[in-house]
Coordinates of C-alpha atoms in Angstrom, one line a residue:
Chain A
X612 CA 16.8 -22.4 -9.8
X613 CA 16.2 -19.8 -12.2
X614 CA 17.0 -16.1 -12.5
X615 CA 14.1 -13.7 -13.5
X616 CA 14.7 -10.3 -14.1
X617 CA 12.1 -7.8 -12.4
X618 CA 10.0 -5.2 -14.5
X619 CA 12.1 -2.0 -15.3
X620 CA 10.5 0.6 -12.5
X621 CA 12.7 3.7 -13.5
X622 CA 11.9 6.1 -16.8
X623 CA 14.5 5.7 -18.8
X624 CA 14.7 6.9 -22.5
X625 CA 13.6 4.9 -25.5
X626 CA 16.9 4.4 -26.7
X627 CA 18.4 3.3 -23.5
X628 CA 15.5 1.0 -22.7
X629 CA 16.0 -0.6 -26.0
X630 CA 19.2 -1.0 -25.7
X631 CA 19.1 -2.7 -22.0
X632 CA 16.9 -5.3 -23.0
X633 CA 19.2 -6.3 -26.0
X634 CA 21.7 -6.5 -23.8
X635 CA 19.6 -8.6 -21.4
X636 CA 19.0 -10.9 -24.9
X637 CA 22.6 -12.1 -24.0
X638 CA 22.4 -12.1 -20.2
X639 CA 21.8 -15.0 -17.7
X640 CA 18.3 -14.3 -16.8
X641 CA 16.2 -17.1 -17.7
X642 CA 12.7 -15.0 -17.1
X643 CA 11.9 -11.2 -18.0
X644 CA 9.4 -9.3 -16.8
X645 CA 8.4 -6.4 -19.1
X646 CA 6.4 -3.7 -19.2
X647 CA 5.1 -0.6 -17.2
X648 CA 4.1 -0.9 -13.5
X649 CA 4.8 2.5 -11.9
X650 CA 2.8 5.0 -14.0
X651 CA 0.5 5.2 -16.7
X652 CA 2.3 8.9 -17.9
X653 CA 5.4 6.9 -18.8
X654 CA 4.7 6.0 -22.6
X655 CA 8.6 5.7 -24.3
X656 CA 7.3 2.5 -24.9
X657 CA 4.0 2.0 -25.8
X658 CA 2.6 -1.8 -25.0
X659 CA 2.9 -2.7 -28.8
X660 CA 6.7 -1.9 -28.3
X661 CA 7.3 -3.9 -25.2
X662 CA 5.5 -6.8 -27.0
X663 CA 8.5 -6.3 -29.7
X664 CA 11.2 -6.1 -27.2
X665 CA 9.6 -9.1 -25.9
X666 CA 9.7 -11.3 -29.1
X667 CA 13.1 -10.5 -29.6
X668 CA 14.0 -11.7 -26.1
X669 CA 11.3 -14.7 -26.5
X670 CA 13.7 -16.0 -29.8
X671 CA 16.4 -15.6 -27.7
X672 CA 15.1 -17.9 -25.4
X673 CA 14.0 -16.2 -22.7
X674 CA 10.4 -16.5 -20.6
X675 CA 8.6 -13.8 -21.2
X676 CA 6.1 -11.8 -18.8
X677 CA 4.1 -9.0 -19.0
X678 CA 3.6 -7.0 -16.0
X679 CA 0.2 -5.0 -15.2
X680 CA 0.8 -1.9 -13.5
X681 CA 0.6 -1.9 -9.6
X682 CA -2.0 1.0 -8.7
X683 CA -4.9 1.2 -11.0
X684 CA -7.1 4.3 -10.6
X685 CA -8.6 5.3 -13.8
X686 CA -10.8 3.5 -16.8
X687 CA -7.6 4.2 -19.3
X688 CA -5.8 2.1 -16.4
X689 CA -8.2 -0.5 -17.2
X690 CA -8.0 -0.6 -20.4
X691 CA -4.2 -1.0 -20.5
X692 CA -4.0 -3.6 -18.5
X693 CA -7.2 -5.5 -20.6
X694 CA -5.2 -5.2 -23.6
X695 CA -1.7 -7.0 -22.2
X696 CA -4.7 -9.5 -20.5
X697 CA -5.9 -10.0 -24.2
X698 CA -2.1 -10.5 -26.0
X699 CA -2.1 -14.4 -25.5
X700 CA 1.3 -15.2 -26.3
X701 CA 3.2 -14.3 -22.6
X702 CA 1.8 -14.7 -19.8
X703 CA 0.9 -11.9 -17.5
X704 CA 1.8 -10.5 -14.1
X705 CA -0.7 -9.8 -11.8
X706 CA 0.1 -6.9 -9.7
X707 CA -3.3 -5.9 -8.4
X708 CA -6.5 -7.7 -8.1
X709 CA -7.9 -6.1 -10.8
X710 CA -5.9 -7.9 -13.0
X711 CA -6.7 -10.9 -11.4
X712 CA -10.3 -10.2 -12.3
X713 CA -9.5 -9.4 -15.5
X714 CA -6.9 -12.7 -16.2
X715 CA -10.0 -15.0 -14.4
X716 CA -12.6 -13.7 -16.6
X717 CA -10.7 -14.4 -19.7
X718 CA -9.8 -17.7 -18.4
X719 CA -6.1 -17.3 -18.5
X720 CA -4.4 -20.1 -16.1
X721 CA -1.2 -19.4 -16.6
X722 CA -0.1 -15.8 -14.6
X723 CA 2.1 -15.0 -12.1
X724 CA 0.8 -13.3 -8.9
X725 CA 2.5 -10.2 -8.7
X726 CA 4.6 -8.8 -4.9
X727 CA 2.0 -6.3 -4.4
X728 CA -0.9 -9.0 -4.0
X729 CA -0.5 -9.3 -0.6
X730 CA -0.1 -12.9 -0.1
X731 CA 0.8 -13.5 3.2
X732 CA -0.6 -17.2 4.4
X733 CA -1.3 -20.1 2.7
X734 CA -5.3 -19.7 2.3
X735 CA -4.5 -16.8 0.2
X736 CA -2.0 -18.4 -2.1
X737 CA -4.4 -21.2 -2.7
X738 CA -7.0 -18.9 -3.7
X739 CA -4.5 -17.8 -6.1
X740 CA -3.3 -20.8 -7.3
X741 CA -7.4 -22.2 -8.0
X742 CA -7.8 -19.1 -10.0
X743 CA -4.8 -20.0 -12.5
X744 CA -1.8 -18.6 -11.0
X745 CA 1.4 -20.6 -11.3
X746 CA 4.0 -18.9 -9.7
X747 CA 3.8 -16.3 -7.1
X748 CA 6.1 -13.6 -5.8
X749 CA 6.2 -13.0 -2.1
X750 CA 5.7 -10.0 -0.8
X751 CA 9.6 -7.8 0.0
X752 CA 8.7 -7.4 3.6
X753 CA 8.3 -11.2 4.0
X754 CA 10.8 -12.4 6.0
X755 CA 12.6 -15.8 5.1
X756 CA 10.9 -18.0 8.2
X757 CA 7.4 -16.8 7.8
X758 CA 7.8 -17.7 3.9
X759 CA 8.8 -21.2 5.0
X760 CA 6.2 -21.8 7.6
X761 CA 3.8 -20.7 5.0
X762 CA 5.3 -23.1 2.2
X763 CA 5.0 -25.7 4.6
X764 CA 1.5 -25.1 6.1
X765 CA -0.4 -26.8 2.5
X766 CA 0.5 -24.5 0.1
X767 CA -0.1 -25.4 -3.2
X768 CA 2.5 -26.8 -5.3
X769 CA 2.9 -23.4 -7.6
X770 CA 6.6 -21.7 -8.3
X771 CA 8.1 -19.5 -5.4
X772 CA 9.9 -16.2 -6.7
X773 CA 11.7 -14.2 -3.7
X774 CA 13.3 -10.7 -4.5
X775 CA 16.5 -11.0 -4.5
X776 CA 18.1 -7.9 -5.5
X777 CA 17.8 -4.3 -6.0
X778 CA 15.7 -1.3 -4.7
X779 CA 13.0 -2.0 -2.2
X780 CA 9.4 -0.9 -3.4
X781 CA 8.4 0.2 -0.7
X782 CA 4.8 2.2 -1.4
X783 CA 2.9 3.6 -3.8
X784 CA 1.1 6.8 -3.6
X785 CA -1.2 8.5 -5.8
X786 CA 1.1 11.7 -5.3
X787 CA 4.2 12.0 -7.7
X788 CA 7.1 12.9 -5.4
X789 CA 9.3 13.1 -8.3
X790 CA 7.1 15.9 -9.8
X791 CA 6.5 17.6 -6.5
X792 CA 10.1 17.8 -5.9
X793 CA 9.8 20.5 -8.8
X794 CA 6.7 22.2 -7.6
X795 CA 5.0 20.3 -10.6
X796 CA 1.9 18.5 -10.4
X797 CA 1.4 14.8 -11.8
X798 CA -0.5 15.5 -14.5
X799 CA 2.0 17.8 -15.7
X800 CA 4.8 16.4 -15.0
X801 CA 7.4 17.3 -17.8
X802 CA 8.2 13.7 -17.4
X803 CA 11.2 14.9 -14.7
X804 CA 11.8 11.3 -13.9
X805 CA 12.4 10.2 -17.4
X806 CA 16.3 9.9 -17.8
X807 CA 16.7 9.3 -13.9
X808 CA 18.4 6.2 -13.9
X809 CA 18.2 5.0 -10.4
X810 CA 15.7 7.7 -9.0
X811 CA 15.9 10.5 -7.2
X812 CA 17.8 10.0 -3.6
X813 CA 15.8 11.3 -0.5
X814 CA 18.5 12.1 2.7
X815 CA 17.6 12.6 6.4
X816 CA 18.7 16.2 7.5
X817 CA 22.0 13.8 8.3
X818 CA 22.5 13.5 5.2
X819 CA 22.2 9.7 5.2
X820 CA 20.3 8.2 2.4
X821 CA 17.0 6.8 3.3
X822 CA 14.7 6.6 0.4
X823 CA 14.4 6.4 -3.5
X824 CA 11.5 8.8 -5.4
X825 CA 10.6 7.0 -8.5
X826 CA 7.6 9.1 -9.4
X827 CA 4.3 7.7 -7.8
X828 CA 6.4 5.0 -6.4
X829 CA 8.7 5.0 -2.9
X830 CA 12.2 2.8 -3.0
X831 CA 14.5 2.1 -0.1
X832 CA 17.8 4.0 -1.2
X833 CA 19.8 0.9 0.0
X834 CA 20.0 -2.0 -2.0
X835 CA 17.8 -5.6 -0.8
X836 CA 20.7 -7.8 -2.2
X837 CA 20.6 -11.6 -0.7
X838 CA 23.3 -12.9 -2.1
X839 CA 25.0 -13.7 1.0
X840 CA 21.7 -15.1 1.9
X841 CA 21.4 -17.6 -0.9
X842 CA 21.4 -20.5 1.2
X843 CA 18.1 -20.1 2.8
X844 CA 16.5 -18.1 -0.2
X845 CA 17.5 -21.1 -2.1
X846 CA 15.5 -23.7 0.4
X847 CA 12.6 -21.6 -0.4
X848 CA 12.6 -20.5 -3.8
X849 CA 13.0 -21.6 -7.3
X850 CA 13.0 -18.2 -9.2
X851 CA 15.5 -15.3 -7.5
X852 CA 14.6 -11.5 -9.0
X853 CA 16.9 -9.0 -10.2
X854 CA 15.5 -6.0 -9.9
X855 CA 17.4 -3.9 -13.1
X856 CA 19.5 -0.5 -12.2
X857 CA 21.5 1.7 -14.5
X858 CA 24.2 0.3 -14.9
X859 CA 25.9 -3.2 -14.2
X860 CA 22.4 -4.7 -13.6
X861 CA 24.2 -8.0 -16.4
X862 CA 26.8 -8.6 -14.3
X863 CA 24.5 -8.9 -11.5
X864 CA 22.6 -11.6 -13.0
X865 CA 25.9 -14.0 -14.3
X866 CA 27.0 -13.0 -10.4
X867 CA 23.9 -14.7 -9.6
X868 CA 24.1 -17.2 -11.5
X869 CA 27.8 -18.2 -10.6
X870 CA 26.3 -18.3 -6.9
X871 CA 23.7 -20.4 -7.7
X872 CA 26.1 -23.0 -9.9
X873 CA 28.4 -22.9 -6.7
X874 CA 31.0 -21.6 -8.8
X875 CA 31.5 -18.5 -6.3
X876 CA 30.3 -18.9 -2.7
X877 CA 27.6 -16.6 -1.5
X878 CA 29.9 -14.7 1.1
X879 CA 32.7 -14.2 -2.0
X880 CA 29.7 -13.1 -4.5
X881 CA 28.2 -10.8 -1.4
X882 CA 32.1 -9.2 -1.3
X883 CA 32.2 -8.9 -5.1
X884 CA 28.9 -7.4 -5.7
X885 CA 29.8 -4.3 -3.5
X886 CA 31.5 -2.2 -6.9
X887 CA 27.8 -2.5 -8.4
X888 CA 25.4 -1.4 -5.9
X889 CA 24.4 1.9 -6.3
X890 CA 24.1 2.4 -2.3
X891 CA 24.9 -0.2 1.0
X892 CA 23.4 -3.4 1.1
X893 CA 20.4 -4.1 3.5
X894 CA 18.6 -7.5 4.4
X895 CA 16.6 -7.0 7.1
X896 CA 13.2 -8.4 5.8
X897 CA 14.8 -11.8 4.9
X898 CA 15.4 -12.0 8.6
X899 CA 13.0 -10.7 10.2
X900 CA 14.2 -6.8 11.2
X901 CA 13.4 -3.9 10.0
X902 CA 14.3 -3.8 6.1
X903 CA 17.1 -0.9 6.3
X904 CA 19.5 -3.1 8.1
X905 CA 22.1 -4.9 7.1
X906 CA 22.0 -7.9 9.3
X907 CA 24.8 -10.8 9.6
X908 CA 24.4 -13.7 12.2
X909 CA 27.1 -13.6 14.3
Chain B
X740 CA -34.6 19.9 -4.2
X741 CA -32.5 17.1 -4.7
X742 CA -32.3 14.1 -1.4
X743 CA -30.4 11.5 -2.0
X744 CA -29.8 7.7 -0.8
X745 CA -28.8 7.7 2.7
X746 CA -25.2 7.9 3.2
X747 CA -24.2 6.1 6.8
X748 CA -21.7 8.1 9.2
X749 CA -18.8 5.5 10.1
X750 CA -16.9 6.5 13.1
X751 CA -14.0 5.7 15.0
X752 CA -13.9 3.9 18.5
X753 CA -10.8 2.9 20.2
X754 CA -12.5 2.5 23.4
X755 CA -15.4 2.2 24.8
X756 CA -16.2 5.9 25.8
X757 CA -15.2 6.7 22.7
X758 CA -18.1 4.5 21.0
X759 CA -20.4 5.9 23.6
X760 CA -19.3 9.1 22.4
X761 CA -19.6 8.9 18.8
X762 CA -23.0 6.6 19.2
X763 CA -24.4 9.6 21.4
X764 CA -23.4 12.5 19.2
X765 CA -25.1 10.8 16.0
X766 CA -22.9 8.5 14.7
X767 CA -24.6 5.4 12.4
X768 CA -21.6 2.9 12.7
X769 CA -18.7 2.8 15.3
X770 CA -16.2 0.8 13.7
X771 CA -13.4 -0.9 16.3
X772 CA -11.2 -3.8 16.8
X773 CA -9.6 -6.3 19.6
X774 CA -6.6 -5.1 21.6
X775 CA -3.8 -7.5 19.3
X776 CA -2.7 -7.4 15.4
X777 CA -5.7 -8.4 14.0
X778 CA -6.5 -4.9 13.0
X779 CA -4.4 -1.7 11.7
X780 CA -4.6 0.3 14.6
X781 CA -2.6 -2.1 17.4
X782 CA -1.5 0.7 19.6
X783 CA -0.7 0.1 23.4
X784 CA -3.9 1.4 25.4
X785 CA -6.3 1.2 22.7
X786 CA -9.2 -0.8 21.2
X787 CA -11.7 -3.7 23.2
X788 CA -11.2 -6.7 25.1
X789 CA -14.4 -9.1 24.3
X790 CA -16.5 -8.0 27.7
X791 CA -15.6 -4.2 26.3
X792 CA -17.0 -5.0 22.7
X793 CA -19.8 -7.0 24.2
X794 CA -21.2 -4.1 26.2
X795 CA -20.4 -1.3 23.4
X796 CA -22.3 -4.2 20.8
X797 CA -25.3 -3.6 23.7
X798 CA -25.0 -0.1 23.7
X799 CA -25.4 0.5 20.2
X800 CA -27.9 -2.0 19.6
X801 CA -29.8 -0.6 22.0
X802 CA -30.0 2.7 20.2
X803 CA -30.0 1.3 16.9
X804 CA -26.7 2.3 15.6
X805 CA -24.5 -0.7 13.9
X806 CA -20.8 -1.9 15.2
X807 CA -18.2 -2.8 12.5
X808 CA -15.1 -4.8 13.5
X809 CA -11.8 -4.1 11.7
X810 CA -10.1 -7.1 11.0
X811 CA -7.5 -6.0 8.1
X812 CA -4.5 -7.4 8.5
X813 CA -2.8 -10.0 6.8
X814 CA -2.4 -13.1 8.7
X815 CA 0.0 -15.8 8.5
X816 CA 1.1 -19.4 8.7
X817 CA 1.9 -19.1 12.4
X818 CA -1.0 -16.7 13.9
X819 CA -4.0 -18.0 11.4
X820 CA -6.1 -19.3 13.7
X821 CA -6.3 -15.9 15.9
X822 CA -7.5 -14.1 12.9
X823 CA -10.6 -16.9 12.5
X824 CA -10.9 -16.9 16.0
X825 CA -11.5 -13.3 15.7
X826 CA -14.0 -13.6 12.6
X827 CA -15.4 -16.3 14.8
X828 CA -15.4 -14.1 18.3
X829 CA -17.4 -11.3 15.7
X830 CA -19.9 -13.8 14.8
X831 CA -20.5 -14.7 18.6
X832 CA -20.6 -11.5 19.6
X833 CA -23.2 -10.5 17.0
X834 CA -20.9 -7.5 14.9
X835 CA -23.2 -6.1 12.1
X836 CA -20.1 -6.7 9.7
X837 CA -16.0 -7.2 9.6
X838 CA -13.9 -5.2 7.9
X839 CA -11.6 -7.5 6.1
X840 CA -8.5 -7.5 3.7
X841 CA -7.5 -10.6 3.1
X842 CA -8.5 -13.1 0.9
X843 CA -7.9 -16.0 2.5
X844 CA -9.8 -14.8 5.6
X845 CA -12.7 -13.6 3.5
X846 CA -13.2 -17.1 2.5
X847 CA -12.8 -18.5 5.8
X848 CA -15.4 -16.0 6.9
X849 CA -18.0 -16.8 3.6
X850 CA -18.0 -20.5 4.4
X851 CA -18.4 -20.3 8.8
X852 CA -20.5 -17.6 8.8
X853 CA -22.4 -17.1 5.3
X854 CA -24.9 -14.3 7.4
X855 CA -21.8 -12.5 8.3
X856 CA -21.6 -9.4 6.4
X857 CA -18.5 -8.5 4.7
X858 CA -16.2 -4.5 4.2
X859 CA -13.9 -4.8 2.0
X860 CA -11.3 -3.0 4.4
X861 CA -8.6 0.3 2.6
X862 CA -5.9 -2.2 3.5
X863 CA -6.8 -4.5 0.4
X864 CA -6.3 -1.7 -1.6
X865 CA -9.0 -1.9 -4.0
X866 CA -8.8 1.0 -6.7
X867 CA -11.0 0.0 -9.3
X868 CA -14.3 -2.0 -9.8
X869 CA -12.8 -4.4 -11.5
X870 CA -10.8 -5.1 -8.0
X871 CA -14.1 -4.2 -5.9
X872 CA -16.4 -7.1 -8.2
X873 CA -13.7 -9.7 -7.9
X874 CA -14.3 -9.8 -3.8
X875 CA -18.0 -9.6 -4.6
X876 CA -18.1 -12.4 -6.7
X877 CA -15.6 -14.7 -4.6
X878 CA -16.7 -13.7 -1.3
X879 CA -20.1 -12.0 -1.8
X880 CA -18.3 -8.5 0.2
X881 CA -21.4 -6.2 0.4
X882 CA -19.0 -2.8 0.9
X883 CA -15.8 -2.1 -0.2
X884 CA -13.8 1.2 1.5
X885 CA -11.9 3.2 -1.0
X886 CA -8.0 3.8 -0.6
X887 CA -7.5 7.8 -0.3
X888 CA -5.8 7.7 -4.0
X889 CA -8.7 8.3 -5.8
X890 CA -9.9 12.0 -7.6
X891 CA -13.6 12.3 -7.6
X892 CA -14.4 11.7 -11.3
X893 CA -12.2 8.1 -10.2
X894 CA -14.6 7.6 -7.3
X895 CA -17.9 8.3 -9.7
X896 CA -16.4 5.8 -12.0
X897 CA -15.9 2.8 -9.8
X898 CA -19.7 3.8 -8.1
X899 CA -21.0 3.6 -11.9
X900 CA -19.7 -0.3 -12.2
X901 CA -20.5 -1.7 -9.1
X902 CA -23.1 -3.1 -7.5
X903 CA -21.1 -3.1 -4.0
X904 CA -21.6 -0.1 -1.8
X905 CA -19.0 2.3 -1.6
X906 CA -17.3 3.8 2.0
X907 CA -14.7 6.3 1.2
X908 CA -12.6 8.4 4.1
X909 CA -13.9 11.7 5.1
X910 CA -11.9 13.3 7.9
X911 CA -8.6 12.7 9.6
X912 CA -5.2 11.1 9.1
X913 CA -4.2 11.5 5.9
X914 CA -2.1 7.9 4.6
X915 CA -0.6 9.2 1.6
X916 CA 0.4 5.8 0.4
X917 CA -2.0 3.4 -0.9
X918 CA -3.5 1.2 2.2
X919 CA -1.9 -2.2 2.1
X920 CA 0.9 -1.3 -0.1
X921 CA 3.0 0.2 2.4
X922 CA 5.9 -1.2 3.6
X923 CA 7.9 2.5 4.7
X924 CA 7.1 1.7 8.5
X925 CA 8.3 -1.9 8.1
X926 CA 11.4 -0.8 6.3
X927 CA 12.3 1.5 9.4
X928 CA 11.3 -0.2 12.4
X929 CA 10.0 -3.9 11.0
X930 CA 6.8 -3.1 12.1
X931 CA 4.3 -2.7 9.5
X932 CA 0.5 -2.0 9.2
X933 CA 0.1 -5.1 7.1
X934 CA 1.2 -7.6 10.0
X935 CA 1.7 -6.0 13.0
X936 CA -1.0 -3.1 12.1
X937 CA 1.1 -0.4 13.2
X938 CA 3.0 2.1 11.3
X939 CA 5.8 4.1 13.1
X940 CA 5.1 2.2 16.7
X941 CA 5.4 4.9 19.7
X942 CA 8.2 2.3 21.0
X943 CA 10.5 3.0 17.8
X944 CA 9.9 7.0 18.4
X945 CA 13.1 8.9 19.9
X946 CA 12.6 13.1 20.7
X947 CA 15.6 14.5 22.0
X948 CA 16.7 17.9 22.6
X949 CA 20.2 18.8 20.6
X950 CA 21.7 21.9 19.9
X951 CA 20.5 21.7 16.4
X952 CA 17.1 21.6 17.9
X953 CA 14.6 18.9 18.8
X954 CA 14.9 15.9 16.8
X955 CA 12.5 12.9 16.2
X956 CA 13.9 10.1 15.5
X957 CA 12.2 6.8 14.4
X958 CA 14.1 3.1 15.3
X959 CA 17.5 5.8 15.4
X960 CA 16.7 7.6 11.6
X961 CA 16.0 11.4 11.7
X962 CA 12.9 12.3 10.6
X963 CA 12.6 15.6 11.9
X964 CA 14.6 18.4 13.5
X965 CA 12.4 21.7 14.8
X966 CA 13.4 25.0 15.6
X967 CA 12.7 26.5 19.5
X968 CA 9.4 27.5 19.5
X969 CA 8.2 25.2 16.8
X970 CA 6.0 22.4 17.7
X971 CA 7.6 19.1 17.5
X972 CA 5.2 16.4 15.4
X973 CA 5.3 12.6 16.0
X974 CA 8.1 11.1 13.5
X975 CA 5.7 9.1 11.6
X976 CA 8.3 8.7 8.9
X977 CA 5.8 10.3 5.4
X978 CA 5.2 13.3 7.1
X979 CA 8.8 14.2 8.1
X980 CA 11.2 16.5 6.1
X981 CA 14.2 14.9 4.1
X982 CA 16.7 16.3 1.7
X983 CA 16.3 15.7 -1.8
X984 CA 18.7 17.7 -3.8
X985 CA 19.9 19.6 -1.3
X986 CA 16.1 20.8 -0.5
X987 CA 15.1 20.4 2.7
X988 CA 11.4 20.1 2.9
X989 CA 8.5 17.8 3.5
X990 CA 9.0 15.9 0.2
X991 CA 6.0 13.7 0.9
X992 CA 3.3 15.1 2.9
X993 CA 3.1 17.8 5.3
X994 CA 1.6 17.0 8.8
X995 CA -1.8 17.7 7.8
X996 CA -5.3 15.9 8.2
X997 CA -8.3 14.9 5.1
X998 CA -11.1 17.1 5.2
X999 CA -14.0 16.4 2.6
X1000 CA -16.5 18.4 4.3
X1001 CA -17.1 20.8 0.7
X1002 CA -17.2 17.7 -1.3
X1003 CA -20.1 16.3 0.6
X1004 CA -22.7 17.5 -2.1
X1005 CA -20.6 16.1 -5.0
X1006 CA -20.0 12.5 -2.9
X1007 CA -24.0 12.3 -2.1
X1008 CA -24.7 12.7 -6.1
X1009 CA -21.7 10.2 -6.8
X1010 CA -24.0 7.6 -4.7
X1011 CA -21.4 7.1 -2.3
X1012 CA -23.0 4.7 1.0
X1013 CA -21.1 6.1 3.8
X1014 CA -18.2 8.6 4.9
X1015 CA -15.7 7.0 7.7
X1016 CA -13.8 9.6 9.9
X1017 CA -10.1 7.8 10.5
X1018 CA -9.3 8.6 14.5
X1019 CA -9.6 5.4 16.6
X1020 CA -5.9 6.5 18.3
X1021 CA -7.6 9.7 19.0
X1022 CA -9.3 10.4 21.9
X1023 CA -12.8 10.3 23.2
X1024 CA -13.6 14.2 22.9
X1025 CA -11.8 14.0 19.3
X1026 CA -14.8 11.7 18.3
X1027 CA -17.4 13.2 19.8
X1028 CA -16.5 16.8 18.5
X1029 CA -16.2 15.3 15.0
X1030 CA -19.0 12.8 15.1
X1031 CA -20.8 15.9 15.9
X1032 CA -20.3 18.4 13.0
X1033 CA -20.4 15.7 9.9
X1034 CA -23.9 14.3 11.9
X1035 CA -24.9 17.9 11.2
X1036 CA -23.3 18.3 7.5
X1037 CA -24.2 14.9 6.7
X1038 CA -27.7 15.9 7.7
X1039 CA -28.3 19.3 5.8
X1040 CA -27.0 17.7 2.9
X1041 CA -29.4 14.2 2.9
X1042 CA -32.1 16.9 3.4
X1043 CA -31.0 19.2 0.7
X1044 CA -27.4 19.1 -1.2
X1045 CA -28.4 21.7 -3.7
X1046 CA -28.1 24.2 -0.6
X1047 CA -25.7 23.1 1.2
X1048 CA -22.9 25.3 2.1
X1049 CA -19.9 24.5 4.3
X1050 CA -20.0 26.2 7.7
X1051 CA -17.3 28.1 8.9
X1052 CA -18.0 27.1 12.8
X1053 CA -17.3 23.5 11.3
X1054 CA -14.1 24.1 9.8
X1055 CA -12.8 25.9 13.0
X1056 CA -14.0 22.7 14.9
X1057 CA -12.5 20.4 12.9
X1058 CA -8.9 22.2 12.6
X1059 CA -8.6 22.4 16.0
X1060 CA -8.3 18.8 16.2
X1061 CA -6.1 18.4 13.2
X1062 CA -3.0 17.5 12.4
X1063 CA -0.8 21.0 12.2
X1064 CA -4.1 22.5 12.5
X1065 CA -5.1 22.6 8.9
X1066 CA -6.5 20.2 5.9
X1067 CA -6.4 18.7 2.9
X1068 CA -8.6 17.5 -0.3
X1069 CA -6.0 15.3 -0.8
X1070 CA -6.5 13.4 -3.9
X1071 CA -10.2 13.8 -4.6
X1072 CA -8.5 16.9 -6.1
X1073 CA -6.9 16.6 -8.8
X1074 CA -4.1 19.3 -8.3
X1075 CA -2.8 17.4 -4.8
X1076 CA -1.5 14.7 -7.1

C-alpha cells in the first residue's frame, strides 16, 4: 500500500510552498504529485521551479509525478501542457483528455490517469491503459462498491488510487469565484487567493460550512476522510491519496502510514485525525451516499 | 455581404409534443433522450419511450430534419449493458447521431455501428482542440459540443485547429461549471449529472414558509431564503445565496439564462456549425417560442452577417422564458469570468 500526496490545490506563497515540500521530503509519502492543476494565472512557482522541487523529492526517494491542469482553455494552457509532457524524467498525471492526446502522441507509456478524466467503467479504463496509463485515480464521487465492481469486471492490470483525505474537489469553472467575492474579474484578480491556506469557506445562510471557493475550483467544506474505512479501501486500491492542506499534512501522512502498517486501528486513526481536520469529516461518496454525509454503518 | 456555412439550429425535445413544436417552428435538428439514466436530463415525466421516439423520428424525417439522441451519462460496470442497448436501439430507430460522453461507449458504438454518427457531448468536458482531436482520432467523432467555459476567441482557436464540427450553446440555462466535471449535486444529494443524469433532483427539494421567509432546501441544505413577495427560485445549488466572509450573495451565479444572440455574426464568422438551445426540461411552449426566435435570427445571419442586428422583440420574447427574466453572455464575454 502506497501513500501519495496529491497536487497542492491552493495558492501559497513561493516560500511557504518550498518550505512545505522540504518537509514532505522527510515525510511518509511514497509518491508526490506536483504542479499547478487549478489556475494558469498562479505563478509563484514556474515549471522550472516545480521540476527543481521534483528533483529534490526524487533525491529523497519519492516517486515524483507532474500533474497537468484540469481545465484547459487557451493556447498557453496547451503550451504549458506540452512542456510538462516534454520533461521526460518525471511521469505525468493527465487531468484532461488533451493531456492524454499529447502524452499518446509523444509516445509516453508511463502516465497516470487523473481524477477528472471521468473513468467510470472497465471499458474506458482499458482504453486509457492501452494509451499508456499505468495508474489511475477513481473519480472521488465513485463509491467503494462501484469501484469494486469495476475492478472485478475485466479491468486491466493497472494501479488504482483513491482519494483518502482532503477537501473534495467538486467542480471547475471558467469563472473565478474568489475574484468574484472581491468584485474583481479573473483577468485582473490581484491574486486574491494567494496565501489563503485552505481556500475561502462558503456557508449556508444558517452558518453551516458547505463549500470552499478555491479560485475556479469549488471544493467541499468538509474533509473527505477515509481513515475509518481503511479496511474496504485497502481491498480495492493500491495507492491512497492525501490532499495537501494548510497545516498538519505531514502528521496526516504519518497517521496513514501507521494505519496502513496496522500500528493503529482504523477507528483509532479516525479519532486521532479529528484535531488535524480543518472542518468536520465526510465519507458519503465512498458509501454510495451524498458526499457531504459522514456515514457510519450501524 | 458575407454569407457563411450553414449553421444548424439544434433544439430541445423533452417530449413528443415538444419535438413536433421544435420541428414546426424551424429546428434543423432536435435532441432527445430515453426515459432513463442514459441521458443527462433524467427527470420524472420527461423523455421518450421507444414508441414515442419512433414516432418522433418519423415526424422529423418526413420533414427532412434530424434527430440526435443524448446518451451522455457515464455507464458503470453493473449497468453497462443498459447503455450499449441504448446505442443499439438508437441505430435501429434511425437516429441521425448519438451524443456521447463516455470513451468506452464511443468505442462500442464505433465498432458495432460504424455508420452511426457520433457527437461528443458537452458532458465529455472537451475544452481544447487537443481533447477534441483525441476523440476524433480514436472514435471518429464528427461533432463536438463545447462546454460553456470558453471565450469567443478561445472558440475560434478550437475551430481553427480541428476538422471536427463545433456546436456551441446559444440559449437556455447556464451551467456555470464545466459540464462533466461537476459533482456538486452528488455531494449534496448523492445523485449526479455524470452517473444519474440529474442535477439537484426534485425529490430532494423542499420549500418551506418560515418566519425568516420562504426557504428552499436541497436534501436539507439551505440553498436560499426569500423575502415576502420575492419569487422563490428552484434550489439549483450553484444559483443559491450563501455567506462568504459575512456577506450574503449569489456567490457562484445569479439565476439567469445564457443568451448569445448578439454574438451570432461572430459565431458564424468563427465557423461554428451548430447552435444548441438548452431546455429539454422545459415545456413545448418554451421550445416553440425559443425555436421561432432563433430560426429568424439564424436565417438573417446566414443571409447577411454584416448587417445583422438583434431585434428588441427577440430579446423581449426570450427574456420571458429566461431564468430570473434576465440573460448573460456567460464565458463568451471575458469579463464574466
